[in-house]
Amino acid sequence: MNRKGHQMSFEAVVAKARSEGRTLLSEVEAKDVLREAGVPVTKTTLATSADEAVSQAEAAGYPVVLKVVSPDISHKSDAGGVKLNLKSADDVRSAYTAIIESCQKHVPGAKIVGVAVQHMAPQGTEVIVGMTTDPQFGPVMMFGLGGIMVEVLKDVSFRLVPLEAKDARQMIGEIKGKPILDGVRGQPAADTSALEDALLKVSAFVESHPDVAELDLNPMFAYPDGAIAVDARILIRES
Ligand code: ADP
Ligand code: MG
């Protein structure tokens, strides 16, 4: 959405980013274009003042999450740029200030556009859906479990774009952590068909938009019924 709440097309988002010398789309931009492509993402709006953040939090419904929006900060938590579980207007006001102060301290000179406001999604099983461009093979989809599973254990599966339904099913089936998705120790099973659908939608999106160089939904929460991405990062090619 732009400031007036109108949805921008992918082409318009890319043109705006390039005109500002950016290859990184903001979380708000990335989620807007992904939602348009049928990928489930948390509805996320851009606030440029604490007052705006409060009114957007009220529209999103408490609890909310606030995150820094800056072309110079791609790992938002590392810079103190993410505040979770905010339950009131007061929480939102103090989080807004804390985020800006912390990010200015961690990344001196960073351009801070504002703060992204979204509803806090209930905890689910964290997975990662991603796309990277291989110099030889072109766009490659990646799937894995979130957090420590991907960072430490590199438990991920890959397939070339475009994916067919069978590929998406296999990508989910072949990770070592698959029993976690099937439900362990009384945990319910995750909705793997929702994850397959997300993989297929992202594959179709990058196939039809060759300007996308990298894409990450990190994390996407998988539930017994459905799945939703709470973070989205899209890197475009230089024109
Ligand atoms: P970054 O990866 O840039 O540090 P994220 O947007 O992934 O920032 O946020 C960090 C963590 O906060 C996520 O891994 C997730 O666990 C949690 N989180 C982020 N957004 C939400 C949300 N809308 N609902 C629930 N949890 C969230
Ligand atoms: Mg993330």
Tab-separated table of C-alpha atoms and ligand atoms in Angstrom:
chain	number	residue	atom	x	y	z
A	1	MET	CA	0.000	0.000	0.000
A	2	ASN	CA	1.170	3.527	-0.498
A	3	ARG	CA	0.374	6.191	2.068
A	4	LYS	CA	-3.154	6.655	0.763
A	5	GLY	CA	-3.803	2.930	1.083
A	6	HIS	CA	-3.821	2.161	-2.633
A	7	GLN	CA	-2.208	-1.085	-3.673
A	8	MET	CA	0.807	-0.604	-5.970
A	9	SER	CA	1.602	-3.138	-8.686
A	10	PHE	CA	4.873	-5.055	-8.543
A	11	GLU	CA	6.172	-2.967	-11.452
A	12	ALA	CA	5.330	0.279	-9.634
A	13	VAL	CA	7.005	-0.958	-6.433
A	14	VAL	CA	10.146	-1.906	-8.396
A	15	ALA	CA	10.187	1.432	-10.219
A	16	LYS	CA	9.861	3.319	-6.922
A	17	ALA	CA	12.666	1.301	-5.302
A	18	ARG	CA	14.987	1.836	-8.272
A	19	SER	CA	14.240	5.550	-8.390
A	20	GLU	CA	15.393	5.683	-4.761
A	21	GLY	CA	18.525	3.668	-5.548
A	22	ARG	CA	17.291	0.621	-3.574
A	23	THR	CA	17.361	-3.065	-4.455
A	24	LEU	CA	15.787	-4.098	-1.140
A	25	LEU	CA	12.003	-3.784	-0.975
A	26	SER	CA	10.598	-2.804	2.405
A	27	GLU	CA	8.701	-5.411	4.403
A	28	VAL	CA	5.500	-3.473	3.677
A	29	GLU	CA	6.183	-3.458	-0.090
A	30	ALA	CA	7.252	-7.114	-0.153
A	31	LYS	CA	4.136	-8.233	1.708
A	32	ASP	CA	1.861	-6.154	-0.518
A	33	VAL	CA	3.156	-7.722	-3.733
A	34	LEU	CA	3.153	-11.211	-2.213
A	35	ARG	CA	-0.415	-10.864	-0.940
A	36	GLU	CA	-1.413	-9.806	-4.458
A	37	ALA	CA	0.264	-13.029	-5.695
A	38	GLY	CA	-1.847	-15.111	-3.302
A	39	VAL	CA	0.833	-15.751	-0.669
A	40	PRO	CA	-0.574	-15.490	2.884
A	41	VAL	CA	1.209	-12.671	4.768
A	42	THR	CA	0.292	-10.544	7.799
A	43	LYS	CA	-1.356	-7.290	6.762
A	44	THR	CA	1.342	-4.679	7.394
A	45	THR	CA	1.211	-0.883	7.171
A	46	LEU	CA	3.817	1.874	7.324
A	47	ALA	CA	3.646	4.453	10.118
A	48	THR	CA	5.828	7.539	10.074
A	49	SER	CA	4.884	8.853	13.512
A	50	ALA	CA	3.951	7.365	16.881
A	51	ASP	CA	0.387	8.683	16.417
A	52	GLU	CA	0.075	6.912	13.080
A	53	ALA	CA	1.471	3.733	14.631
A	54	VAL	CA	-1.207	3.854	17.347
A	55	SER	CA	-4.081	4.324	14.931
A	56	GLN	CA	-2.740	1.545	12.678
A	57	ALA	CA	-2.309	-0.732	15.728
A	58	GLU	CA	-5.935	-0.105	16.642
A	59	ALA	CA	-6.984	-1.019	13.090
A	60	ALA	CA	-4.788	-4.145	13.080
A	61	GLY	CA	-6.036	-5.259	16.517
A	62	TYR	CA	-3.885	-5.810	19.620
A	63	PRO	CA	-1.480	-7.435	20.276
A	64	VAL	CA	0.667	-5.895	17.551
A	65	VAL	CA	4.259	-6.026	16.356
A	66	LEU	CA	6.320	-2.958	15.353
A	67	LYS	CA	9.398	-3.217	13.135
A	68	VAL	CA	11.845	-0.724	11.723
A	69	VAL	CA	11.539	0.114	8.015
A	70	SER	CA	14.968	1.090	6.710
A	71	PRO	CA	16.739	0.374	3.415
A	72	ASP	CA	19.940	0.141	5.468
A	73	ILE	CA	18.714	-2.503	7.941
A	74	SER	CA	17.853	-5.963	6.629
A	75	HIS	CA	18.239	-7.945	9.884
A	76	LYS	CA	15.801	-5.953	11.942
A	77	SER	CA	16.040	-7.853	15.258
A	78	ASP	CA	19.826	-7.517	15.343
A	79	ALA	CA	19.423	-3.735	15.401
A	80	GLY	CA	16.726	-3.777	18.105
A	81	GLY	CA	14.233	-3.033	15.356
A	82	VAL	CA	11.471	-5.515	16.295
A	83	LYS	CA	9.078	-5.181	19.243
A	84	LEU	CA	6.598	-8.019	19.782
A	85	ASN	CA	3.383	-8.437	21.750
A	86	LEU	CA	2.447	-4.766	22.194
A	87	LYS	CA	-0.907	-4.627	23.938
A	88	SER	CA	-1.851	-0.957	24.235
A	89	ALA	CA	-1.396	2.508	22.734
A	90	ASP	CA	1.206	3.213	25.440
A	91	ASP	CA	3.150	0.068	24.484
A	92	VAL	CA	3.078	1.179	20.840
A	93	ARG	CA	4.282	4.696	21.616
A	94	SER	CA	7.232	3.504	23.694
A	95	ALA	CA	8.114	0.781	21.171
A	96	TYR	CA	8.084	3.343	18.336
A	97	THR	CA	10.634	5.517	20.133
A	98	ALA	CA	12.725	2.573	21.348
A	99	ILE	CA	12.994	1.128	17.825
A	100	ILE	CA	14.153	4.384	16.288
A	101	GLU	CA	16.667	5.057	19.069
A	102	SER	CA	18.082	1.540	19.001
A	103	CYS	CA	18.383	1.407	15.198
A	104	GLN	CA	20.103	4.796	15.046
A	105	LYS	CA	22.578	3.524	17.624
A	106	HIS	CA	23.217	0.144	15.953
A	107	VAL	CA	23.457	1.456	12.400
A	108	PRO	CA	24.693	5.047	12.591
A	109	GLY	CA	23.443	7.113	9.688
A	110	ALA	CA	20.781	4.565	8.686
A	111	LYS	CA	17.877	6.116	6.804
A	112	ILE	CA	14.760	5.263	8.820
A	113	VAL	CA	11.587	5.544	6.747
A	114	GLY	CA	9.243	4.656	9.593
A	115	VAL	CA	7.900	1.643	11.399
A	116	ALA	CA	5.838	-1.266	10.081
A	117	VAL	CA	2.728	-2.127	12.106
A	118	GLN	CA	1.063	-5.542	12.026
A	119	HIS	CA	-1.076	-7.837	14.130
A	120	MET	CA	0.899	-10.332	16.221
A	121	ALA	CA	0.206	-13.776	14.778
A	122	PRO	CA	-0.210	-16.695	17.190
A	123	GLN	CA	2.912	-18.860	17.456
A	124	GLY	CA	3.058	-21.660	14.896
A	125	THR	CA	5.760	-24.009	13.659
A	126	GLU	CA	8.376	-21.747	12.052
A	127	VAL	CA	9.348	-22.588	8.489
A	128	ILE	CA	11.292	-20.733	5.819
A	129	VAL	CA	10.274	-20.418	2.195
A	130	GLY	CA	12.892	-18.800	0.014
A	131	MET	CA	14.251	-18.223	-3.465
A	132	THR	CA	17.839	-17.527	-4.473
A	133	THR	CA	19.319	-17.129	-7.925
A	134	ASP	CA	21.955	-19.703	-8.787
A	135	PRO	CA	24.502	-18.310	-11.290
A	136	GLN	CA	24.248	-21.507	-13.332
A	137	PHE	CA	20.676	-22.750	-12.833
A	138	GLY	CA	18.780	-19.502	-12.244
A	139	PRO	CA	15.975	-19.236	-9.667
A	140	VAL	CA	15.973	-21.983	-7.046
A	141	MET	CA	13.320	-22.460	-4.341
A	142	MET	CA	14.316	-23.348	-0.802
A	143	PHE	CA	12.293	-24.828	2.052
A	144	GLY	CA	13.292	-25.531	5.650
A	145	LEU	CA	12.281	-25.337	9.272
A	146	GLY	CA	12.884	-21.935	10.842
A	147	GLY	CA	15.385	-20.738	13.390
A	148	ILE	CA	18.118	-23.036	14.619
A	149	MET	CA	17.154	-25.833	12.209
A	150	VAL	CA	18.169	-23.819	9.166
A	151	GLU	CA	20.895	-21.673	10.728
A	152	VAL	CA	22.809	-24.448	12.482
A	153	LEU	CA	21.748	-27.690	10.862
A	154	LYS	CA	21.289	-26.438	7.277
A	155	ASP	CA	18.277	-28.746	7.049
A	156	VAL	CA	16.861	-27.396	3.789
A	157	SER	CA	15.615	-28.695	0.447
A	158	PHE	CA	15.965	-27.094	-2.985
A	159	ARG	CA	14.200	-27.306	-6.359
A	160	LEU	CA	14.495	-25.337	-9.572
A	161	VAL	CA	11.760	-22.854	-10.473
A	162	PRO	CA	9.105	-23.464	-11.739
A	163	LEU	CA	7.815	-25.923	-9.170
A	164	GLU	CA	5.142	-28.476	-9.905
A	165	ALA	CA	2.835	-29.739	-7.155
A	166	LYS	CA	4.948	-32.891	-6.868
A	167	ASP	CA	8.128	-30.819	-6.324
A	168	ALA	CA	6.532	-28.788	-3.530
A	169	ARG	CA	5.355	-31.994	-1.816
A	170	GLN	CA	8.829	-33.541	-2.084
A	171	MET	CA	10.592	-30.413	-0.801
A	172	ILE	CA	8.521	-30.548	2.376
A	173	GLY	CA	8.794	-34.333	2.649
A	174	GLU	CA	12.546	-34.615	2.356
A	175	ILE	CA	13.824	-32.334	5.140
A	176	LYS	CA	15.201	-34.235	8.140
A	177	GLY	CA	12.982	-32.256	10.496
A	178	LYS	CA	9.810	-33.473	8.753
A	179	PRO	CA	8.594	-35.276	11.946
A	180	ILE	CA	8.283	-31.817	13.530
A	181	LEU	CA	5.733	-30.897	10.843
A	182	ASP	CA	3.958	-34.219	11.391
A	183	GLY	CA	3.544	-33.340	15.078
A	184	VAL	CA	5.751	-34.568	17.909
A	185	ARG	CA	5.114	-34.857	21.669
A	186	GLY	CA	1.467	-34.017	21.499
A	187	GLN	CA	1.993	-31.060	19.153
A	188	PRO	CA	-0.562	-30.965	16.345
A	189	ALA	CA	0.552	-31.629	12.766
A	190	ALA	CA	1.231	-28.611	10.554
A	191	ASP	CA	-0.913	-27.963	7.487
A	192	THR	CA	1.576	-29.136	4.855
A	193	SER	CA	-0.864	-28.519	2.023
A	194	ALA	CA	-0.903	-24.808	2.984
A	195	LEU	CA	2.922	-24.880	2.848
A	196	GLU	CA	2.862	-26.617	-0.550
A	197	ASP	CA	0.511	-23.939	-1.794
A	198	ALA	CA	2.805	-21.173	-0.505
A	199	LEU	CA	5.809	-22.769	-2.267
A	200	LEU	CA	3.844	-22.989	-5.527
A	201	LYS	CA	2.591	-19.396	-5.260
A	202	VAL	CA	6.089	-18.041	-4.574
A	203	SER	CA	7.482	-20.090	-7.467
A	204	ALA	CA	4.823	-18.711	-9.819
A	205	PHE	CA	5.482	-15.185	-8.537
A	206	VAL	CA	9.243	-15.305	-9.179
A	207	GLU	CA	8.710	-17.035	-12.511
A	208	SER	CA	6.540	-14.186	-13.717
A	209	HIS	CA	8.832	-11.509	-12.210
A	210	PRO	CA	12.426	-12.043	-13.382
A	211	ASP	CA	13.374	-8.810	-11.580
A	212	VAL	CA	13.237	-10.714	-8.282
A	213	ALA	CA	16.780	-11.781	-7.340
A	214	GLU	CA	16.102	-13.140	-3.838
A	215	LEU	CA	13.048	-13.711	-1.709
A	216	ASP	CA	12.618	-14.931	1.860
A	217	LEU	CA	9.612	-15.621	4.005
A	218	ASN	CA	11.512	-16.006	7.263
A	219	PRO	CA	9.624	-17.046	9.188
A	220	MET	CA	6.325	-18.362	7.931
A	221	PHE	CA	4.166	-19.803	10.741
A	222	ALA	CA	2.497	-23.140	9.979
A	223	TYR	CA	-0.664	-24.012	11.901
A	224	PRO	CA	-2.825	-27.138	12.050
A	225	ASP	CA	-5.017	-25.219	9.607
A	226	GLY	CA	-3.242	-22.737	7.333
A	227	ALA	CA	0.039	-20.828	7.341
A	228	ILE	CA	1.080	-17.161	7.277
A	229	ALA	CA	4.360	-15.322	6.642
A	230	VAL	CA	5.168	-12.765	9.359
A	231	ASP	CA	8.373	-11.502	7.701
A	232	ALA	CA	9.099	-11.032	3.991
A	233	ARG	CA	12.239	-9.830	2.242
A	234	ILE	CA	12.577	-9.275	-1.517
A	235	LEU	CA	15.763	-8.223	-3.264
A	236	ILE	CA	15.443	-7.051	-6.865
A	237	ARG	CA	18.072	-6.978	-9.572
A	238	GLU	CA	19.819	-3.730	-10.385
A	239	SER	CA	18.173	-2.358	-13.510
B	1	ADP	P1	14.225	-10.005	11.237
B	1	ADP	O1	14.271	-11.359	10.573
B	1	ADP	O2	14.533	-8.923	10.247
B	1	ADP	O3	15.061	-9.913	12.454
B	1	ADP	P2	11.378	-10.590	11.709
B	1	ADP	O4	10.350	-9.790	11.014
B	1	ADP	O5	11.614	-11.972	11.198
B	1	ADP	O6	12.732	-9.720	11.729
B	1	ADP	O7	10.986	-10.639	13.240
B	1	ADP	C1	11.765	-11.372	14.191
B	1	ADP	C2	10.925	-12.461	14.850
B	1	ADP	O8	9.789	-11.896	15.477
B	1	ADP	C3	10.365	-13.483	13.873
B	1	ADP	O9	11.281	-14.511	13.642
B	1	ADP	C4	9.118	-13.973	14.572
B	1	ADP	O10	9.427	-15.000	15.496
B	1	ADP	C5	8.662	-12.753	15.334
B	1	ADP	N1	7.608	-12.023	14.593
B	1	ADP	C6	7.790	-11.083	13.633
B	1	ADP	N2	6.593	-10.629	13.178
B	1	ADP	C7	5.641	-11.285	13.856
B	1	ADP	C8	4.205	-11.257	13.827
B	1	ADP	N3	3.504	-10.448	13.019
B	1	ADP	N4	3.548	-12.109	14.661
B	1	ADP	C9	4.233	-12.924	15.488
B	1	ADP	N5	5.577	-13.003	15.572
B	1	ADP	C10	6.282	-12.184	14.759
B	2	MG	MG	12.921	-12.595	9.709
